[in-house]
Tab-separated table of C-alpha atoms and ligand atoms in Angstrom:
chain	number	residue	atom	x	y	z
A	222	UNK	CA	43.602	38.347	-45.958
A	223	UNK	CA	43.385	40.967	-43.422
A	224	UNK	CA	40.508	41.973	-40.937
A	225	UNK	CA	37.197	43.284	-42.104
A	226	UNK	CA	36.352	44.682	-38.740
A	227	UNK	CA	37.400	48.331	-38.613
A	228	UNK	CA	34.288	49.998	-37.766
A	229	UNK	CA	33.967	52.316	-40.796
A	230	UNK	CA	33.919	50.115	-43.283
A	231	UNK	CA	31.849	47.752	-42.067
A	232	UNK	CA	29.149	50.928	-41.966
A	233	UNK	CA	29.959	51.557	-45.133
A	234	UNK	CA	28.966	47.758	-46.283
A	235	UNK	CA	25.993	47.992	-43.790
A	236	UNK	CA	24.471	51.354	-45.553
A	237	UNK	CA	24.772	49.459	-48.975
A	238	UNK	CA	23.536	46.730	-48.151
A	239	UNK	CA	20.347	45.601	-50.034
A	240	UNK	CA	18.640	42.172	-50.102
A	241	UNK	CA	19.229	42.014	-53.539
A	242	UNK	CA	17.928	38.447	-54.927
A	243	UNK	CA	20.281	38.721	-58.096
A	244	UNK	CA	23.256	38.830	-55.675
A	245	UNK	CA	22.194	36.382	-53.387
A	246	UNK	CA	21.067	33.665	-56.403
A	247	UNK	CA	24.702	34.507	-57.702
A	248	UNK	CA	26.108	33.920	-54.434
A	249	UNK	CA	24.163	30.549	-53.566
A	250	UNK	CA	24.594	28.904	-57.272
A	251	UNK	CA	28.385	29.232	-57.143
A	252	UNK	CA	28.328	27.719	-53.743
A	253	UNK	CA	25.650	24.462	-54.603
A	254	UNK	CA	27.944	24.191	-57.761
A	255	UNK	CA	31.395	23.757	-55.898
A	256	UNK	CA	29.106	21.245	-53.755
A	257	UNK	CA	28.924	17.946	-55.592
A	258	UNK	CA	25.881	16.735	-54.190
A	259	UNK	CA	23.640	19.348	-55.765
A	260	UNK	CA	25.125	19.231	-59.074
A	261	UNK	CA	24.493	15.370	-58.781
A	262	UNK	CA	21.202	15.459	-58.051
A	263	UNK	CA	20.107	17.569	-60.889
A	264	UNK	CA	22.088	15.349	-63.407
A	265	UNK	CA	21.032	12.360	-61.824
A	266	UNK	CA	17.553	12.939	-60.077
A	267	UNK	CA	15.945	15.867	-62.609
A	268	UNK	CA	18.450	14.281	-65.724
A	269	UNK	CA	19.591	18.054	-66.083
A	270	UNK	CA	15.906	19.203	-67.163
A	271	UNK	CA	16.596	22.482	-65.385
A	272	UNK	CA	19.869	24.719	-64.874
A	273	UNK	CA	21.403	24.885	-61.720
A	274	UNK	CA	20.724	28.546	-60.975
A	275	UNK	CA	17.184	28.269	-62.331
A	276	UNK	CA	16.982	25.286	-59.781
A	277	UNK	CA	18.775	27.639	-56.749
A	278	UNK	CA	16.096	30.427	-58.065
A	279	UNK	CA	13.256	28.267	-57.139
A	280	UNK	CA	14.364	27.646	-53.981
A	281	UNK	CA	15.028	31.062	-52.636
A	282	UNK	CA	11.667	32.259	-54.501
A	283	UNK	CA	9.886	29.298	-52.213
A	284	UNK	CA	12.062	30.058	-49.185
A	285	UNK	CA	11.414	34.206	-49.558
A	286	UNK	CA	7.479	33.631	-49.987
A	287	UNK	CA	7.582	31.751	-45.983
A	288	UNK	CA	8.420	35.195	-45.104
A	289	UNK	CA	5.843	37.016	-47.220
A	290	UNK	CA	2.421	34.970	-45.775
A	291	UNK	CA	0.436	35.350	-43.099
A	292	UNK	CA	2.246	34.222	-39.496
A	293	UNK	CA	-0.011	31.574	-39.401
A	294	UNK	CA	2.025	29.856	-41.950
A	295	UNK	CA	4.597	29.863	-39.145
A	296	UNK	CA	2.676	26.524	-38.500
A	297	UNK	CA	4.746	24.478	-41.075
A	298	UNK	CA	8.161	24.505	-41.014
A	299	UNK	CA	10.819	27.074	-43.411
A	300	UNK	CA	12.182	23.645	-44.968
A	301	UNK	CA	8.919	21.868	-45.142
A	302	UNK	CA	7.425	24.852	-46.662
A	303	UNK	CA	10.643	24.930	-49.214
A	304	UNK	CA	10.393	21.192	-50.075
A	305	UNK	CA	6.938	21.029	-50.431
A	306	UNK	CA	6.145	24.088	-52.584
A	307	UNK	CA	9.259	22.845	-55.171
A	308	UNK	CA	8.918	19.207	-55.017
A	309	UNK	CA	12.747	18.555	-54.369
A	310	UNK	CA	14.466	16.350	-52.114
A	311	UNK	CA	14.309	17.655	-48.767
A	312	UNK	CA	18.534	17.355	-47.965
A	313	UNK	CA	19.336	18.992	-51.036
A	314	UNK	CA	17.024	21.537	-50.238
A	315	UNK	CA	17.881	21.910	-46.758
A	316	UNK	CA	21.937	22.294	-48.136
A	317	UNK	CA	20.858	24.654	-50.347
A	318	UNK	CA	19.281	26.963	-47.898
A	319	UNK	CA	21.874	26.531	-45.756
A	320	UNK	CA	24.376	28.911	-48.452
A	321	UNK	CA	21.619	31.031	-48.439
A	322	UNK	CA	21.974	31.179	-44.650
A	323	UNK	CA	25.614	31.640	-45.259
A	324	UNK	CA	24.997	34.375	-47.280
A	325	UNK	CA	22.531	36.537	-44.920
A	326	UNK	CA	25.298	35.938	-42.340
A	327	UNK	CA	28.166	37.593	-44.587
A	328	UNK	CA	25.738	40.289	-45.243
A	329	UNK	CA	25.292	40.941	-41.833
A	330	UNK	CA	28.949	40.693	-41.208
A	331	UNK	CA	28.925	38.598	-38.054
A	332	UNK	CA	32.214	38.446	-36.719
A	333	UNK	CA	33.860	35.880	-34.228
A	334	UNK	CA	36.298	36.301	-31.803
A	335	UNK	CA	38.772	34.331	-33.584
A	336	UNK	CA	40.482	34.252	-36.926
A	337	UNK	CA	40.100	31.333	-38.935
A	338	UNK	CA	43.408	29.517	-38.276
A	339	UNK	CA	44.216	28.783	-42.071
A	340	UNK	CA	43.444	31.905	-43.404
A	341	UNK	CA	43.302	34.488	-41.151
A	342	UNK	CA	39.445	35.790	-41.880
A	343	UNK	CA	37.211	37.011	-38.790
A	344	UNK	CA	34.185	35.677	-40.233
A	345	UNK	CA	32.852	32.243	-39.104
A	346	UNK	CA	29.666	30.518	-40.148
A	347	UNK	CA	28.115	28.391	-37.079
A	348	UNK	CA	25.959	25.338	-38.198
A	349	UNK	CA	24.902	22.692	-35.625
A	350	UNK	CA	25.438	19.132	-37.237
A	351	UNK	CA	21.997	17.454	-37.890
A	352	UNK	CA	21.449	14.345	-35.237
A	353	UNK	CA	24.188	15.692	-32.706
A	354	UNK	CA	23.909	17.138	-29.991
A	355	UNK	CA	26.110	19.974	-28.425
A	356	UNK	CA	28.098	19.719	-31.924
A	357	UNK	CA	28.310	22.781	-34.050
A	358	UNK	CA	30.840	23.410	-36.983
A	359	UNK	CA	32.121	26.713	-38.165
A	360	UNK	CA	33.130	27.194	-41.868
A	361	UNK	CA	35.159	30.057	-42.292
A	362	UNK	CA	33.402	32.509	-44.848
A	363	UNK	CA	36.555	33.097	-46.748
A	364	UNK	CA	38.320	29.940	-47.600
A	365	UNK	CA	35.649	27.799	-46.531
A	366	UNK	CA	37.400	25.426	-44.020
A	367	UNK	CA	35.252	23.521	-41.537
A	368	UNK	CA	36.239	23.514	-37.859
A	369	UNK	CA	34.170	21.768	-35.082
A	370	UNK	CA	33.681	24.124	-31.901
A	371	UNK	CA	36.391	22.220	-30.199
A	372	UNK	CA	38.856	22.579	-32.338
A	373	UNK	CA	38.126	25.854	-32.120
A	374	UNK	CA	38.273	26.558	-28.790
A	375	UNK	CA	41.136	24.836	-28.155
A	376	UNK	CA	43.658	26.296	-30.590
A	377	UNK	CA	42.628	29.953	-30.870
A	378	UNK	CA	43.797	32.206	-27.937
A	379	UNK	CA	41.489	34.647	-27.154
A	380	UNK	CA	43.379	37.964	-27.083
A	381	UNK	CA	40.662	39.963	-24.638
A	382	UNK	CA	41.477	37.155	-21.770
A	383	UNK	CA	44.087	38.271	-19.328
A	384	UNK	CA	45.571	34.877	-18.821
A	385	UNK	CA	48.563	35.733	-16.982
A	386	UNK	CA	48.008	32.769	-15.474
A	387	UNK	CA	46.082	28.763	-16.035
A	388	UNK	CA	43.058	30.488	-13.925
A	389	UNK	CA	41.687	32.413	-16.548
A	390	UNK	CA	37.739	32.244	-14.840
A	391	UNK	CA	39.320	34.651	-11.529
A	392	UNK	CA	40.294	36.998	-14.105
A	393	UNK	CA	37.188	37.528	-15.634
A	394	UNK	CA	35.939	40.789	-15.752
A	395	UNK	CA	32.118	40.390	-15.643
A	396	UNK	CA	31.510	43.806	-15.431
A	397	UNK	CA	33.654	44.607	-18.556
A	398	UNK	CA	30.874	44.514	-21.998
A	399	UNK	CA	33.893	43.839	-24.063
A	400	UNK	CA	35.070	40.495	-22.561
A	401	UNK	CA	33.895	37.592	-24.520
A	402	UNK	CA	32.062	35.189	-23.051
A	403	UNK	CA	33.347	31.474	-23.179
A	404	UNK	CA	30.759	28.652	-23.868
A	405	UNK	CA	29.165	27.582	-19.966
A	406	UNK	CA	30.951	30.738	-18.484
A	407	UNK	CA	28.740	33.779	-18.671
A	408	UNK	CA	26.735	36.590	-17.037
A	409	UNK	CA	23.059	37.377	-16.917
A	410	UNK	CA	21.842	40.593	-17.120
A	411	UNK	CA	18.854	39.535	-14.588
A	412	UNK	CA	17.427	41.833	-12.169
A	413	UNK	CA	15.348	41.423	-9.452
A	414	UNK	CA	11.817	42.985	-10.242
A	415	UNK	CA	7.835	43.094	-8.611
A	416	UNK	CA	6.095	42.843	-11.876
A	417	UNK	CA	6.070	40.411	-14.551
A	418	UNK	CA	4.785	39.711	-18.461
A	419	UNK	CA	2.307	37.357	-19.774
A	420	UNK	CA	3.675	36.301	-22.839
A	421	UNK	CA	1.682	34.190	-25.087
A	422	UNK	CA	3.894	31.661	-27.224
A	423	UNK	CA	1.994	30.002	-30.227
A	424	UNK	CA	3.065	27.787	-32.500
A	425	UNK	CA	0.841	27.589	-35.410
A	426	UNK	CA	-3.281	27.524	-34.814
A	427	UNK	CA	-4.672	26.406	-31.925
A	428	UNK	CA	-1.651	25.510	-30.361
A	429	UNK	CA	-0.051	28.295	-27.369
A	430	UNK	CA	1.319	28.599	-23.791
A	431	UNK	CA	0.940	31.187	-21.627
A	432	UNK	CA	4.182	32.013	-19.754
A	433	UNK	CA	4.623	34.811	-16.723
A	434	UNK	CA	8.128	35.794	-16.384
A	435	UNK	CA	10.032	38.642	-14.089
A	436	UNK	CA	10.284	41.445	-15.939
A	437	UNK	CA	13.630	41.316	-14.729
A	438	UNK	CA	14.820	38.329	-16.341
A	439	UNK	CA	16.471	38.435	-19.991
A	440	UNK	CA	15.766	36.854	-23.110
A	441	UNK	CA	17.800	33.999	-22.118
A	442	UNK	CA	15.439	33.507	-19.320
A	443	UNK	CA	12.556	33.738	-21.616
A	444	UNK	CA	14.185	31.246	-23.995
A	445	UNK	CA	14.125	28.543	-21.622
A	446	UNK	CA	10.362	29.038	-20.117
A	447	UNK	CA	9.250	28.472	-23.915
A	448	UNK	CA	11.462	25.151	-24.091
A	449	UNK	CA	10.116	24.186	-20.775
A	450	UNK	CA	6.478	25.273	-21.635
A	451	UNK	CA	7.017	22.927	-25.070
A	452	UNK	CA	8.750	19.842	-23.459
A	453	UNK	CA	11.507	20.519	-25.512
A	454	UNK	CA	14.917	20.155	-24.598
A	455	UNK	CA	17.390	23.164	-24.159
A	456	UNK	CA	20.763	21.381	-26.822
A	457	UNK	CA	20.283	24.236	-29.915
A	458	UNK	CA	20.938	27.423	-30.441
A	459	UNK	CA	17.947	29.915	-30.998
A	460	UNK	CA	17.759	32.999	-31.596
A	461	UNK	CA	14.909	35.866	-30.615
A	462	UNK	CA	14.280	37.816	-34.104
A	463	UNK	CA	12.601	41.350	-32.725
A	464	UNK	CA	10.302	41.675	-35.487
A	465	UNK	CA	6.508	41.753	-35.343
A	466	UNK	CA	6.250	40.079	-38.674
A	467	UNK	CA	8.552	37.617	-37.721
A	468	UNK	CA	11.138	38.509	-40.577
A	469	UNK	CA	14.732	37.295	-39.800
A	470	UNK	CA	16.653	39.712	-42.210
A	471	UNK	CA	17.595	43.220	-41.241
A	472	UNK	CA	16.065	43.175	-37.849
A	473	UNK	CA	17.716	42.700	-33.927
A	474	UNK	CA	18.708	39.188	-33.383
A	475	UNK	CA	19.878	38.109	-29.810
A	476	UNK	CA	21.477	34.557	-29.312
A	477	UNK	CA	22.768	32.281	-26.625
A	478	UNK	CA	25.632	33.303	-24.303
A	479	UNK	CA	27.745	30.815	-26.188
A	480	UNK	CA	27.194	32.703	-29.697
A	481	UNK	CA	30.489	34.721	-29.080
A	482	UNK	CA	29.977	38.228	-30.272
A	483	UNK	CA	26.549	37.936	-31.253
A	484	UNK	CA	24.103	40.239	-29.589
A	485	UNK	CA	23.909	38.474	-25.973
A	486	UNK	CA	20.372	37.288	-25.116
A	487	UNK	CA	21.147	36.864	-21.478
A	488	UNK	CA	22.126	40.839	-21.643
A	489	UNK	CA	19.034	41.289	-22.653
A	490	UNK	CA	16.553	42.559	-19.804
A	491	UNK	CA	13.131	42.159	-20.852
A	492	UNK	CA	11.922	45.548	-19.424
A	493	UNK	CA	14.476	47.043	-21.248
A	494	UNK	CA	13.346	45.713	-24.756
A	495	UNK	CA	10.544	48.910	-24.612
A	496	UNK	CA	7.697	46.384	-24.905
A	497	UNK	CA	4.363	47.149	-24.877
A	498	UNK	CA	1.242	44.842	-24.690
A	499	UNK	CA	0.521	43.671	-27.803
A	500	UNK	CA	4.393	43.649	-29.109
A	501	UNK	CA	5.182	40.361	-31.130
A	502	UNK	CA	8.972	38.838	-31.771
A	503	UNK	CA	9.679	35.617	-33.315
A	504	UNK	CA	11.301	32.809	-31.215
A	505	UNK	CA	13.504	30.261	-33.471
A	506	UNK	CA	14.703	27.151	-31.499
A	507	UNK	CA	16.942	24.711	-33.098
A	508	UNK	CA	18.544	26.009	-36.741
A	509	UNK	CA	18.663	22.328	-38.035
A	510	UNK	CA	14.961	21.837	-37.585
A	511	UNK	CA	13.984	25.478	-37.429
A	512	UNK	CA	10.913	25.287	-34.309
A	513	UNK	CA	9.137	28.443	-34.868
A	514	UNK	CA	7.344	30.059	-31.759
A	515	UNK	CA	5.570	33.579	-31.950
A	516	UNK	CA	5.805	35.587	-28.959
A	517	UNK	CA	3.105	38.455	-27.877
A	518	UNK	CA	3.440	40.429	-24.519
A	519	UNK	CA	-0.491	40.124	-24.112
A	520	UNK	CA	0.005	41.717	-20.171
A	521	UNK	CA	1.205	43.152	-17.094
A	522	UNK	CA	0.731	42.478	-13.863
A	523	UNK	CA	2.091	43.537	-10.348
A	524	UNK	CA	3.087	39.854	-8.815
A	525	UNK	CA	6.346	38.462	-8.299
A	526	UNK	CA	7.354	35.328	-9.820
A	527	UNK	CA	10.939	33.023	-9.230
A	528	UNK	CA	11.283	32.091	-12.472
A	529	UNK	CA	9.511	31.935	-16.379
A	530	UNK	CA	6.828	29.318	-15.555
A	531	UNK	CA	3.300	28.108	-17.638
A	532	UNK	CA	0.120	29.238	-16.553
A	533	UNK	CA	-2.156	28.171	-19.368
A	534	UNK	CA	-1.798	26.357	-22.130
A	535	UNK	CA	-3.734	25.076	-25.679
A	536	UNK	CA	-3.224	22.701	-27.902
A	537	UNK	CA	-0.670	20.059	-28.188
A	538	UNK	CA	2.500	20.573	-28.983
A	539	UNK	CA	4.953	19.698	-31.227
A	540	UNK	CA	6.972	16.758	-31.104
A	541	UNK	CA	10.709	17.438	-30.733
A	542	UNK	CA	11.734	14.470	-31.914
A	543	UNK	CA	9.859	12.386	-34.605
A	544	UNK	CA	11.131	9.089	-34.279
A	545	UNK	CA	8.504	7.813	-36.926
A	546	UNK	CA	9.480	9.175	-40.700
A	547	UNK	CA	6.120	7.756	-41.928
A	548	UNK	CA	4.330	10.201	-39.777
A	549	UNK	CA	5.648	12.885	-41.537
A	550	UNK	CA	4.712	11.647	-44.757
A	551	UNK	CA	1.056	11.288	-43.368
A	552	UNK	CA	0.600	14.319	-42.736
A	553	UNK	CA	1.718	15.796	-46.709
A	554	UNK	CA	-0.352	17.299	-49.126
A	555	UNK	CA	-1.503	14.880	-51.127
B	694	ZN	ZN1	39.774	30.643	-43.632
């Protein structure tokens, strides 16, 4: 199959395009139902009491109602709060939502860089690998074949490098926006500034750090004083949803430098995002675990600052890592 990226039709797709449930659920059932696993578990776990796209329904329903509540609710976690409300196992679940992440994705038409080397299509799903660190695989959206990221990087050429010769970082044109950025080889947006923000990051009740930042450093920037401010280490992707309900459809999403193509977080100046105090954006850290952190500009002030640092903080945090499964179980409903 061809290309999908000439710039007319894709606006034509994007002024359709509705979050229509019926064409999602269709969407997600045919996926779980190629995928063994979920098939299996309703014949074998639920002895085919329910049908698979009444079974898919449920899931989206629970997953589309995180959205809907209060941003307290923030506090639990999108597969927690998926698992919990249906009562199914938490890896099926987890698969399950991750079509319907696959299916957001082709809605929003996110493009790579590269063509998918079997098939040709320009549309790659990234998913980081549960338990590993650095690893993230890419399933092509059209025939569905997984490659890791090194795979990828290694036997695509990337047509916007002028590789004339082995030295491809001297010709780099960092002042050129349509260069693609290679994982570890990229270009902030930073700027030196006088003033900074006070942003306060929560994560559920009780529970926030107060970060100043430069006004002059990006999103990127921002991204790691919340990791720092958290103890939590800096391995994921994230992404900044700019959305004062802290929706993730059909809003601005900026990602890490190493997202190729994606909206660049580390172009993203902070006092260029037209912020004013009170202005709230959702911070997601980690798309295997989903950490949710909500983010409100609560000030101003003239004073320098190096870098994103703490200067109060509530609460305790969450723990990255949970070596102890039992804990989590603890902590449930009952
Ligand atoms: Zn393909």
């Amino acid at each position: 199959m061809g290309k999908i990226d000439e710039p007319e039709q894709n606006e034509a797709i994007e002024a359709e395009h509705v979050d229509d449930f019926n064409e999602k659920l269709a969407y997600v059932t045919a996926r779980a139902a190629e995928e063994g696993r979920i098939p299996a578990y309703l014949a074998n776990e639920l002895k085919n009491k329910i049908t698979l796209d009444t079974f898919i329904a449920s899931i989206i329903k629970m997953h589309d109602m995180y959205f809907d509540e209060e941003e307290d609710y923030f506090s639990l976690d999108e597969i927690d709060h998926v698992t919990i409300g249906t009562g199914y196992s938490k890896d099926i679940v987890e698969l399950a939502m991750w079509f319907e992440e696959c299916y957001s994705m082709s809605m929003d038409h996110i493009s790579t860089s590269f063509d998918c080397p079997e098939c040709g299509c320009d549309t790659m799903y990234i998913k980081e690998l549960s338990g590993e660190l650095f690893a993230h695989e890419l399933e092509c959206a059209q025939c569905r074949k997984k490659y890791s990221f090194e795979l990828v990087f290694s036997d695509v050429d990337f047509d916007d490098f002028d590789d004339d010769d082995d030295d491809d970082f001297d010709d780099f044109d960092f002042d050129d926006d349509d260069d693609d950025f290679v994982d570890g080889f990229f270009v902030s947006r930073r700027r030196e500034t006088e003033d900074s923000y006070i942003f306060n990051v929560s994560h559920g009740r009780g529970v926030w750090r107060k970060i100043q930042i430069s006004k002059g450093d990006t999103l990127d920037d921002l991204s790691e004083a919340i990791l720092r401010a958290y103890d939590f280490d800096n391995d994921h992707i994230y992404a900044f949803y700019m959305d004062a309900k802290g929706r993730t459809r059909n809003v601005p999403v900026f990602y890490p430098p190493r997202c190729l193509e994606r909206q660049n977080a580390a172009e993203q100046v902070l006092e260029d995002l037209g912020l004013i105090k009170g202005s709230k954006f959702l911070f997601l850290y980690d798309f295997g675990d989903q950490w949710r952190f909500n983010v409100k500009l609560e000030s101003e002030i003239n004073e320098e600052t190096p870098f994103g640092h703490t200067i109060k903080s509530q609460g305790e945090g969450p723990k990255q890592y949970d070596l102890d499964e039992d804990d989590d179980e603890d902590w449930d409903f009952d």
